[in-house]
PDB file of C-alpha atoms in Angstrom:
ATOM      1  CA  UNK N   1     -26.099 -41.336   6.713  1.00  0.00           C
ATOM      2  CA  UNK N   2     -24.647 -40.623   3.569  1.00  0.00           C
ATOM      3  CA  UNK N   3     -20.728 -40.586   3.339  1.00  0.00           C
ATOM      4  CA  UNK N   4     -20.993 -37.569   1.450  1.00  0.00           C
ATOM      5  CA  UNK N   5     -22.413 -35.726   4.165  1.00  0.00           C
ATOM      6  CA  UNK N   6     -19.257 -36.004   6.631  1.00  0.00           C
ATOM      7  CA  UNK N   7     -17.450 -33.433   4.474  1.00  0.00           C
ATOM      8  CA  UNK N   8     -19.896 -30.727   5.602  1.00  0.00           C
ATOM      9  CA  UNK N   9     -19.664 -31.243   9.395  1.00  0.00           C
ATOM     10  CA  UNK N  10     -17.755 -28.651  10.886  1.00  0.00           C
ATOM     11  CA  UNK N  11     -17.983 -29.459  15.174  1.00  0.00           C
ATOM     12  CA  UNK N  12     -15.631 -31.286  16.400  1.00  0.00           C
ATOM     13  CA  UNK N  13     -17.927 -33.478  18.775  1.00  0.00           C
ATOM     14  CA  UNK N  14     -19.999 -34.412  15.589  1.00  0.00           C
ATOM     15  CA  UNK N  15     -17.362 -35.434  13.638  1.00  0.00           C
ATOM     16  CA  UNK N  16     -16.062 -37.685  16.342  1.00  0.00           C
ATOM     17  CA  UNK N  17     -19.454 -39.278  16.834  1.00  0.00           C
ATOM     18  CA  UNK N  18     -19.258 -39.430  12.980  1.00  0.00           C
ATOM     19  CA  UNK N  19     -16.333 -41.227  12.348  1.00  0.00           C
ATOM     20  CA  UNK N  20     -16.807 -43.759  15.654  1.00  0.00           C
ATOM     21  CA  UNK N  21     -19.963 -44.438  13.288  1.00  0.00           C
ATOM     22  CA  UNK N  22     -18.323 -45.121  10.580  1.00  0.00           C
ATOM     23  CA  UNK N  23     -15.987 -47.468  11.976  1.00  0.00           C
ATOM     24  CA  UNK N  24     -18.353 -49.456  13.984  1.00  0.00           C
ATOM     25  CA  UNK N  25     -19.487 -50.202  10.520  1.00  0.00           C
ATOM     26  CA  UNK N  26     -16.531 -51.398   9.299  1.00  0.00           C
ATOM     27  CA  UNK N  27     -16.753 -53.887  12.166  1.00  0.00           C
ATOM     28  CA  UNK N  28     -19.982 -54.722  12.031  1.00  0.00           C
ATOM     29  CA  UNK N  29     -18.760 -55.578   7.767  1.00  0.00           C
ATOM     30  CA  UNK N  30     -16.079 -57.637   8.885  1.00  0.00           C
ATOM     31  CA  UNK N  31     -18.211 -59.776  11.742  1.00  0.00           C
ATOM     32  CA  UNK N  32     -20.398 -60.716   8.286  1.00  0.00           C
ATOM     33  CA  UNK N  33     -17.118 -62.020   7.162  1.00  0.00           C
ATOM     34  CA  UNK N  34     -15.936 -59.554   4.847  1.00  0.00           C
ATOM     35  CA  UNK N  35     -13.310 -60.584   2.668  1.00  0.00           C
ATOM     36  CA  UNK N  36      -9.502 -59.299   4.630  1.00  0.00           C
ATOM     37  CA  UNK N  37      -8.910 -57.364   0.910  1.00  0.00           C
ATOM     38  CA  UNK N  38     -12.495 -55.412   0.411  1.00  0.00           C
ATOM     39  CA  UNK N  39     -12.166 -54.667   4.231  1.00  0.00           C
ATOM     40  CA  UNK N  40      -8.743 -53.118   4.124  1.00  0.00           C
ATOM     41  CA  UNK N  41      -9.867 -50.936   0.788  1.00  0.00           C
ATOM     42  CA  UNK N  42     -12.969 -50.083   2.339  1.00  0.00           C
ATOM     43  CA  UNK N  43     -10.903 -48.623   4.963  1.00  0.00           C
ATOM     44  CA  UNK N  44      -8.869 -47.069   2.389  1.00  0.00           C
ATOM     45  CA  UNK N  45     -11.413 -45.127   1.123  1.00  0.00           C
ATOM     46  CA  UNK N  46     -12.910 -44.443   4.041  1.00  0.00           C
ATOM     47  CA  UNK N  47      -9.257 -42.833   5.086  1.00  0.00           C
ATOM     48  CA  UNK N  48     -10.035 -39.243   3.706  1.00  0.00           C
ATOM     49  CA  UNK N  49     -13.322 -39.059   4.888  1.00  0.00           C
ATOM     50  CA  UNK N  50     -12.419 -39.809   8.443  1.00  0.00           C
ATOM     51  CA  UNK N  51      -9.525 -36.799   8.435  1.00  0.00           C
ATOM     52  CA  UNK N  52     -12.461 -34.555   6.823  1.00  0.00           C
ATOM     53  CA  UNK N  53     -14.496 -35.753   9.980  1.00  0.00           C
ATOM     54  CA  UNK N  54     -11.900 -34.920  12.369  1.00  0.00           C
ATOM     55  CA  UNK N  55     -11.464 -30.963  11.260  1.00  0.00           C
ATOM     56  CA  UNK N  56     -12.562 -28.177  10.378  1.00  0.00           C
ATOM     57  CA  UNK N  57     -13.182 -27.399   6.842  1.00  0.00           C
ATOM     58  CA  UNK N  58     -10.784 -24.978   7.271  1.00  0.00           C
ATOM     59  CA  UNK N  59      -7.738 -26.767   8.752  1.00  0.00           C
ATOM     60  CA  UNK N  60      -8.694 -29.950   6.032  1.00  0.00           C
ATOM     61  CA  UNK N  61      -5.482 -32.798   6.955  1.00  0.00           C
ATOM     62  CA  UNK N  62      -4.099 -34.389   3.274  1.00  0.00           C
ATOM     63  CA  UNK N  63      -0.692 -34.894   4.867  1.00  0.00           C
ATOM     64  CA  UNK N  64       0.755 -38.511   3.770  1.00  0.00           C
ATOM     65  CA  UNK N  65       2.804 -40.954   5.818  1.00  0.00           C
ATOM     66  CA  UNK N  66       4.904 -43.590   4.119  1.00  0.00           C
ATOM     67  CA  UNK N  67       5.081 -46.393   5.933  1.00  0.00           C
ATOM     68  CA  UNK N  68       7.844 -49.093   5.841  1.00  0.00           C
ATOM     69  CA  UNK N  69       7.829 -53.007   6.605  1.00  0.00           C
ATOM     70  CA  UNK N  70       9.960 -56.011   5.984  1.00  0.00           C
ATOM     71  CA  UNK N  71       8.230 -59.084   5.192  1.00  0.00           C
ATOM     72  CA  UNK N  72       8.760 -62.453   6.072  1.00  0.00           C
ATOM     73  CA  UNK N  73       7.610 -62.202   9.560  1.00  0.00           C
ATOM     74  CA  UNK N  74       3.747 -63.305   9.316  1.00  0.00           C
ATOM     75  CA  UNK N  75       1.119 -62.825  10.708  1.00  0.00           C
ATOM     76  CA  UNK N  76       2.913 -59.061  11.693  1.00  0.00           C
ATOM     77  CA  UNK N  77       3.556 -59.064   8.173  1.00  0.00           C
ATOM     78  CA  UNK N  78       4.340 -60.923   4.371  1.00  0.00           C
ATOM     79  CA  UNK N  79       3.057 -60.847   0.983  1.00  0.00           C
ATOM     80  CA  UNK N  80      -0.145 -63.149  -0.111  1.00  0.00           C
ATOM     81  CA  UNK N  81      -0.511 -63.077  -4.179  1.00  0.00           C
ATOM     82  CA  UNK N  82       2.036 -59.992  -4.272  1.00  0.00           C
ATOM     83  CA  UNK N  83       0.461 -58.407  -2.073  1.00  0.00           C
ATOM     84  CA  UNK N  84       2.138 -57.102   1.410  1.00  0.00           C
ATOM     85  CA  UNK N  85      -0.813 -58.798   4.306  1.00  0.00           C
ATOM     86  CA  UNK N  86      -0.791 -58.370   8.109  1.00  0.00           C
ATOM     87  CA  UNK N  87      -1.698 -57.500  11.190  1.00  0.00           C
ATOM     88  CA  UNK N  88       0.949 -54.727  11.300  1.00  0.00           C
ATOM     89  CA  UNK N  89      -0.345 -53.442   7.603  1.00  0.00           C
ATOM     90  CA  UNK N  90      -3.815 -53.613   8.798  1.00  0.00           C
ATOM     91  CA  UNK N  91      -3.310 -51.811  11.841  1.00  0.00           C
ATOM     92  CA  UNK N  92      -1.039 -49.247  10.876  1.00  0.00           C
ATOM     93  CA  UNK N  93      -3.037 -48.552   7.734  1.00  0.00           C
ATOM     94  CA  UNK N  94      -5.939 -47.792  10.071  1.00  0.00           C
ATOM     95  CA  UNK N  95      -4.221 -45.652  13.032  1.00  0.00           C
ATOM     96  CA  UNK N  96      -2.668 -43.449  10.022  1.00  0.00           C
ATOM     97  CA  UNK N  97      -6.665 -43.128   8.706  1.00  0.00           C
ATOM     98  CA  UNK N  98      -8.062 -42.485  12.378  1.00  0.00           C
ATOM     99  CA  UNK N  99      -5.233 -40.048  12.829  1.00  0.00           C
ATOM    100  CA  UNK N 100      -6.121 -38.369   9.934  1.00  0.00           C
ATOM    101  CA  UNK N 101      -3.903 -38.583   7.906  1.00  0.00           C
ATOM    102  CA  UNK N 102      -3.276 -40.607   4.237  1.00  0.00           C
ATOM    103  CA  UNK N 103      -1.490 -43.838   3.774  1.00  0.00           C
ATOM    104  CA  UNK N 104       1.509 -43.520   1.562  1.00  0.00           C
ATOM    105  CA  UNK N 105       2.781 -46.571  -0.385  1.00  0.00           C
ATOM    106  CA  UNK N 106       4.256 -49.166   1.412  1.00  0.00           C
ATOM    107  CA  UNK N 107       7.785 -49.878   1.333  1.00  0.00           C
ATOM    108  CA  UNK N 108       9.207 -52.780   2.082  1.00  0.00           C
ATOM    109  CA  UNK N 109      13.410 -53.137   3.025  1.00  0.00           C
ATOM    110  CA  UNK N 110      15.688 -55.076   5.144  1.00  0.00           C
ATOM    111  CA  UNK N 111      14.845 -54.719   8.408  1.00  0.00           C
ATOM    112  CA  UNK N 112      18.231 -53.428   9.300  1.00  0.00           C
ATOM    113  CA  UNK N 113      17.504 -50.812   6.743  1.00  0.00           C
ATOM    114  CA  UNK N 114      14.143 -49.451   8.440  1.00  0.00           C
ATOM    115  CA  UNK N 115      15.912 -46.704  11.011  1.00  0.00           C
ATOM    116  CA  UNK N 116      18.133 -45.260   8.923  1.00  0.00           C
ATOM    117  CA  UNK N 117      15.358 -45.251   5.447  1.00  0.00           C
ATOM    118  CA  UNK N 118      13.060 -43.093   8.686  1.00  0.00           C
ATOM    119  CA  UNK N 119      15.971 -41.178   9.354  1.00  0.00           C
ATOM    120  CA  UNK N 120      16.944 -40.343   6.086  1.00  0.00           C
ATOM    121  CA  UNK N 121      13.183 -39.299   5.421  1.00  0.00           C
ATOM    122  CA  UNK N 122      12.719 -42.197   2.806  1.00  0.00           C
ATOM    123  CA  UNK N 123       9.479 -43.458   4.933  1.00  0.00           C
ATOM    124  CA  UNK N 124       7.701 -41.945   7.497  1.00  0.00           C
ATOM    125  CA  UNK N 125       7.088 -44.479   9.572  1.00  0.00           C
ATOM    126  CA  UNK N 126       8.139 -48.625  10.814  1.00  0.00           C
ATOM    127  CA  UNK N 127       5.727 -50.864  11.150  1.00  0.00           C
ATOM    128  CA  UNK N 128       7.366 -54.507  11.441  1.00  0.00           C
ATOM    129  CA  UNK N 129       7.026 -56.216  14.472  1.00  0.00           C
ATOM    130  CA  UNK N 130       9.808 -53.826  15.837  1.00  0.00           C
ATOM    131  CA  UNK N 131      10.871 -53.900  19.372  1.00  0.00           C
ATOM    132  CA  UNK N 132      11.294 -51.065  21.799  1.00  0.00           C
ATOM    133  CA  UNK N 133      14.503 -51.026  23.172  1.00  0.00           C
ATOM    134  CA  UNK N 134      17.677 -49.020  24.527  1.00  0.00           C
ATOM    135  CA  UNK N 135      19.499 -48.997  21.714  1.00  0.00           C
ATOM    136  CA  UNK N 136      16.606 -48.449  19.119  1.00  0.00           C
ATOM    137  CA  UNK N 137      14.676 -45.287  21.153  1.00  0.00           C
ATOM    138  CA  UNK N 138      18.132 -43.384  21.141  1.00  0.00           C
ATOM    139  CA  UNK N 139      17.778 -43.171  17.158  1.00  0.00           C
ATOM    140  CA  UNK N 140      13.903 -43.319  16.879  1.00  0.00           C
ATOM    141  CA  UNK N 141      10.895 -42.001  18.657  1.00  0.00           C
ATOM    142  CA  UNK N 142       8.311 -44.497  18.994  1.00  0.00           C
ATOM    143  CA  UNK N 143       4.805 -45.083  19.522  1.00  0.00           C
ATOM    144  CA  UNK N 144       2.601 -46.349  22.811  1.00  0.00           C
ATOM    145  CA  UNK N 145       3.270 -50.429  22.424  1.00  0.00           C
ATOM    146  CA  UNK N 146       0.319 -52.262  20.741  1.00  0.00           C
ATOM    147  CA  UNK N 147       2.013 -55.717  21.294  1.00  0.00           C
ATOM    148  CA  UNK N 148       3.572 -58.049  23.716  1.00  0.00           C
ATOM    149  CA  UNK N 149       5.991 -60.799  23.213  1.00  0.00           C
ATOM    150  CA  UNK N 150       8.895 -63.415  23.968  1.00  0.00           C
ATOM    151  CA  UNK N 151      11.353 -65.188  21.943  1.00  0.00           C
ATOM    152  CA  UNK N 152      10.771 -68.806  21.027  1.00  0.00           C
ATOM    153  CA  UNK N 153      13.081 -71.725  20.051  1.00  0.00           C
ATOM    154  CA  UNK N 154      11.802 -73.075  17.096  1.00  0.00           C
ATOM    155  CA  UNK N 155      13.014 -76.940  15.545  1.00  0.00           C
ATOM    156  CA  UNK N 156      11.611 -80.043  13.261  1.00  0.00           C
ATOM    157  CA  UNK N 157       8.870 -81.174  14.165  1.00  0.00           C
ATOM    158  CA  UNK N 158       8.911 -84.881  14.790  1.00  0.00           C
ATOM    159  CA  UNK N 159      12.774 -84.593  14.634  1.00  0.00           C
ATOM    160  CA  UNK N 160      15.719 -85.923  16.783  1.00  0.00           C
ATOM    161  CA  UNK N 161      16.581 -83.005  18.375  1.00  0.00           C
ATOM    162  CA  UNK N 162      14.138 -81.322  20.642  1.00  0.00           C
ATOM    163  CA  UNK N 163      15.446 -78.906  23.504  1.00  0.00           C
ATOM    164  CA  UNK N 164      13.732 -78.439  26.393  1.00  0.00           C
ATOM    165  CA  UNK N 165      16.070 -75.469  27.916  1.00  0.00           C
ATOM    166  CA  UNK N 166      18.529 -72.756  26.388  1.00  0.00           C
ATOM    167  CA  UNK N 167      21.153 -75.447  27.804  1.00  0.00           C
ATOM    168  CA  UNK N 168      20.217 -77.702  25.458  1.00  0.00           C
ATOM    169  CA  UNK N 169      21.277 -75.381  22.532  1.00  0.00           C
ATOM    170  CA  UNK N 170      25.206 -75.805  23.230  1.00  0.00           C
ATOM    171  CA  UNK N 171      27.120 -76.745  20.138  1.00  0.00           C
ATOM    172  CA  UNK N 172      24.017 -76.614  17.769  1.00  0.00           C
ATOM    173  CA  UNK N 173      23.266 -74.622  14.595  1.00  0.00           C
ATOM    174  CA  UNK N 174      20.863 -71.761  15.699  1.00  0.00           C
ATOM    175  CA  UNK N 175      19.457 -69.322  13.361  1.00  0.00           C
ATOM    176  CA  UNK N 176      17.713 -66.159  13.012  1.00  0.00           C
ATOM    177  CA  UNK N 177      17.097 -62.403  11.219  1.00  0.00           C
ATOM    178  CA  UNK N 178      19.652 -59.897  11.448  1.00  0.00           C
ATOM    179  CA  UNK N 179      19.360 -57.265  13.227  1.00  0.00           C
ATOM    180  CA  UNK N 180      16.036 -58.611  15.316  1.00  0.00           C
ATOM    181  CA  UNK N 181      15.870 -59.110  19.452  1.00  0.00           C
ATOM    182  CA  UNK N 182      16.186 -62.765  17.781  1.00  0.00           C
ATOM    183  CA  UNK N 183      19.290 -62.776  16.583  1.00  0.00           C
ATOM    184  CA  UNK N 184      20.283 -61.123  20.028  1.00  0.00           C
ATOM    185  CA  UNK N 185      19.407 -64.295  21.503  1.00  0.00           C
ATOM    186  CA  UNK N 186      21.152 -66.367  19.503  1.00  0.00           C
ATOM    187  CA  UNK N 187      24.334 -63.733  19.779  1.00  0.00           C
ATOM    188  CA  UNK N 188      24.296 -64.183  23.748  1.00  0.00           C
ATOM    189  CA  UNK N 189      24.370 -67.975  22.983  1.00  0.00           C
ATOM    190  CA  UNK N 190      27.580 -67.302  21.624  1.00  0.00           C
ATOM    191  CA  UNK N 191      28.677 -65.359  24.234  1.00  0.00           C
ATOM    192  CA  UNK N 192      28.129 -67.781  26.706  1.00  0.00           C
ATOM    193  CA  UNK N 193      29.969 -70.416  25.011  1.00  0.00           C
ATOM    194  CA  UNK N 194      27.467 -72.914  24.249  1.00  0.00           C
ATOM    195  CA  UNK N 195      26.767 -71.771  20.165  1.00  0.00           C
ATOM    196  CA  UNK N 196      30.279 -71.376  18.008  1.00  0.00           C
ATOM    197  CA  UNK N 197      30.324 -68.014  15.932  1.00  0.00           C
ATOM    198  CA  UNK N 198      30.719 -70.036  13.013  1.00  0.00           C
ATOM    199  CA  UNK N 199      26.993 -72.139  14.002  1.00  0.00           C
ATOM    200  CA  UNK N 200      24.704 -68.903  14.057  1.00  0.00           C
ATOM    201  CA  UNK N 201      22.926 -68.544  10.773  1.00  0.00           C
ATOM    202  CA  UNK N 202      21.938 -64.897  10.081  1.00  0.00           C
ATOM    203  CA  UNK N 203      19.082 -64.510   7.908  1.00  0.00           C
ATOM    204  CA  UNK N 204      17.268 -61.780   5.733  1.00  0.00           C
ATOM    205  CA  UNK N 205      14.174 -62.547   6.824  1.00  0.00           C
ATOM    206  CA  UNK N 206      12.321 -65.353   9.263  1.00  0.00           C
ATOM    207  CA  UNK N 207      11.181 -67.204   5.786  1.00  0.00           C
ATOM    208  CA  UNK N 208      14.097 -68.217   4.984  1.00  0.00           C
ATOM    209  CA  UNK N 209      15.458 -69.092   8.224  1.00  0.00           C
ATOM    210  CA  UNK N 210      12.143 -71.511   8.409  1.00  0.00           C
ATOM    211  CA  UNK N 211      12.845 -72.850   5.069  1.00  0.00           C
ATOM    212  CA  UNK N 212      16.399 -73.925   6.319  1.00  0.00           C
ATOM    213  CA  UNK N 213      14.957 -75.282   9.592  1.00  0.00           C
ATOM    214  CA  UNK N 214      12.805 -77.432   7.879  1.00  0.00           C
ATOM    215  CA  UNK N 215      15.677 -78.732   5.146  1.00  0.00           C
ATOM    216  CA  UNK N 216      18.210 -79.227   8.176  1.00  0.00           C
ATOM    217  CA  UNK N 217      20.641 -76.892   7.134  1.00  0.00           C
ATOM    218  CA  UNK N 218      20.211 -74.746  10.752  1.00  0.00           C
ATOM    219  CA  UNK N 219      18.799 -77.198  14.441  1.00  0.00           C
ATOM    220  CA  UNK N 220      16.879 -74.556  15.922  1.00  0.00           C
ATOM    221  CA  UNK N 221      15.675 -70.763  15.039  1.00  0.00           C
ATOM    222  CA  UNK N 222      15.386 -68.431  17.705  1.00  0.00           C
ATOM    223  CA  UNK N 223      11.951 -66.091  16.631  1.00  0.00           C
ATOM    224  CA  UNK N 224       8.750 -64.169  18.621  1.00  0.00           C
ATOM    225  CA  UNK N 225       6.666 -66.594  20.052  1.00  0.00           C
ATOM    226  CA  UNK N 226       3.524 -65.179  17.607  1.00  0.00           C
ATOM    227  CA  UNK N 227       5.864 -65.764  14.385  1.00  0.00           C
ATOM    228  CA  UNK N 228       7.207 -68.846  15.687  1.00  0.00           C
ATOM    229  CA  UNK N 229       3.455 -69.816  15.887  1.00  0.00           C
ATOM    230  CA  UNK N 230       2.693 -69.011  12.514  1.00  0.00           C
ATOM    231  CA  UNK N 231       5.291 -71.323  10.987  1.00  0.00           C
ATOM    232  CA  UNK N 232       4.600 -74.168  13.254  1.00  0.00           C
ATOM    233  CA  UNK N 233       0.966 -74.192  11.762  1.00  0.00           C
ATOM    234  CA  UNK N 234       1.981 -73.608   8.307  1.00  0.00           C
ATOM    235  CA  UNK N 235       5.119 -75.810   8.571  1.00  0.00           C
ATOM    236  CA  UNK N 236       6.764 -78.909   9.435  1.00  0.00           C
ATOM    237  CA  UNK N 237       8.406 -77.228  12.529  1.00  0.00           C
ATOM    238  CA  UNK N 238       7.539 -76.911  16.075  1.00  0.00           C
ATOM    239  CA  UNK N 239       8.025 -74.499  19.202  1.00  0.00           C
ATOM    240  CA  UNK N 240      10.735 -76.345  21.747  1.00  0.00           C
ATOM    241  CA  UNK N 241      10.524 -73.822  24.377  1.00  0.00           C
ATOM    242  CA  UNK N 242      10.040 -70.632  25.250  1.00  0.00           C
ATOM    243  CA  UNK N 243      12.485 -67.589  26.433  1.00  0.00           C
ATOM    244  CA  UNK N 244      10.537 -65.393  28.518  1.00  0.00           C
ATOM    245  CA  UNK N 245      11.527 -62.108  27.263  1.00  0.00           C
ATOM    246  CA  UNK N 246       9.091 -59.226  28.404  1.00  0.00           C
ATOM    247  CA  UNK N 247       9.257 -57.526  24.779  1.00  0.00           C
ATOM    248  CA  UNK N 248       6.849 -54.735  23.723  1.00  0.00           C
ATOM    249  CA  UNK N 249       6.853 -53.968  19.918  1.00  0.00           C
ATOM    250  CA  UNK N 250       5.962 -50.024  18.597  1.00  0.00           C
ATOM    251  CA  UNK N 251       5.784 -48.064  15.650  1.00  0.00           C
ATOM    252  CA  UNK N 252       8.904 -46.041  14.586  1.00  0.00           C
ATOM    253  CA  UNK N 253       8.974 -42.057  13.840  1.00  0.00           C
ATOM    254  CA  UNK N 254      12.123 -39.567  13.784  1.00  0.00           C
ATOM    255  CA  UNK N 255      12.718 -37.675  16.819  1.00  0.00           C
ATOM    256  CA  UNK N 256      11.430 -34.602  15.430  1.00  0.00           C
ATOM    257  CA  UNK N 257       7.791 -36.448  14.031  1.00  0.00           C
ATOM    258  CA  UNK N 258       5.167 -34.031  15.577  1.00  0.00           C
ATOM    259  CA  UNK N 259       2.981 -36.561  14.029  1.00  0.00           C
ATOM    260  CA  UNK N 260       3.480 -39.412  16.686  1.00  0.00           C
ATOM    261  CA  UNK N 261       0.988 -37.868  19.365  1.00  0.00           C
ATOM    262  CA  UNK N 262      -1.716 -38.073  16.776  1.00  0.00           C
ATOM    263  CA  UNK N 263      -0.888 -41.941  16.300  1.00  0.00           C
ATOM    264  CA  UNK N 264      -0.849 -42.153  19.898  1.00  0.00           C
ATOM    265  CA  UNK N 265      -4.297 -40.408  20.509  1.00  0.00           C
ATOM    266  CA  UNK N 266      -5.238 -42.670  17.172  1.00  0.00           C
ATOM    267  CA  UNK N 267      -4.185 -46.057  18.652  1.00  0.00           C
ATOM    268  CA  UNK N 268      -5.545 -45.723  21.971  1.00  0.00           C
ATOM    269  CA  UNK N 269      -8.995 -44.941  20.074  1.00  0.00           C
ATOM    270  CA  UNK N 270      -8.768 -48.201  18.346  1.00  0.00           C
ATOM    271  CA  UNK N 271      -8.001 -50.141  22.144  1.00  0.00           C
ATOM    272  CA  UNK N 272     -11.245 -47.760  23.087  1.00  0.00           C
ATOM    273  CA  UNK N 273     -13.593 -48.532  20.462  1.00  0.00           C
ATOM    274  CA  UNK N 274     -12.603 -52.438  19.882  1.00  0.00           C
ATOM    275  CA  UNK N 275     -10.912 -52.067  16.720  1.00  0.00           C
ATOM    276  CA  UNK N 276      -8.164 -52.753  17.835  1.00  0.00           C
ATOM    277  CA  UNK N 277      -9.372 -56.517  18.932  1.00  0.00           C
ATOM    278  CA  UNK N 278     -11.192 -56.986  16.151  1.00  0.00           C
ATOM    279  CA  UNK N 279      -7.829 -57.044  14.417  1.00  0.00           C
ATOM    280  CA  UNK N 280      -5.799 -59.501  16.526  1.00  0.00           C
ATOM    281  CA  UNK N 281      -9.583 -61.686  16.333  1.00  0.00           C
ATOM    282  CA  UNK N 282      -8.670 -61.481  13.282  1.00  0.00           C
ATOM    283  CA  UNK N 283      -4.801 -62.280  12.446  1.00  0.00           C
ATOM    284  CA  UNK N 284      -4.245 -64.388  15.710  1.00  0.00           C
ATOM    285  CA  UNK N 285      -7.412 -66.327  16.599  1.00  0.00           C
TER     286      UNK N 285
END
């Protein structure tokens, strides 16, 4: 079926069928080792097409959603050859496209500035491996959860310090990214008297924390388990143990943004048609 024919479809059921056909086609292309950037360009090109397919000709949606993130959190978001890539990047773009909106220009900003930025209207959507929590829910609304995680403790690979529990972190230098749940776990160590306040190192992103760990400037880093696994695969660091925190990630929006329900519907569709599992397979397996 020619893609140009999609714009002529007005019946909602026909539109949904064509939309699903397009995304199945993308999935087939990826099965045959389509280059990641080529795939993302394909999704982007089809975004406007599927937006038309989801609406009648009199209800064509041209709204743009500007996403924001904080790179340095692989495999969720990081830079590769100067380009933002990662699971969150690809998932957010696919969700926005599937919901019938245009993807705006990504904004890469400090993690602690993400919520103020969405509240000020500088961005519309936070896609940054952000844990859904009570304090954040008082400020913004989240999509339905799209990932579950716990915190892991990273140490130097093959180093003398090999802790097996939180109690083993007593008296050492601990690092975490500012504003994250990893920082919250590290601050709990300070409150419990295990780690001195001066020995808690805060970083702008976890890439810097992992570098400091490799260089011996910090003894342990507390970070989300999937990110810890990514660092362990690329750097001379290893996961010592996991702190079971039972966290859930969600994408954040302003409380008055009515598009949130559309994004939730799109996320549910991605789970139902297998697209979500394909993305997980690409970035985590």
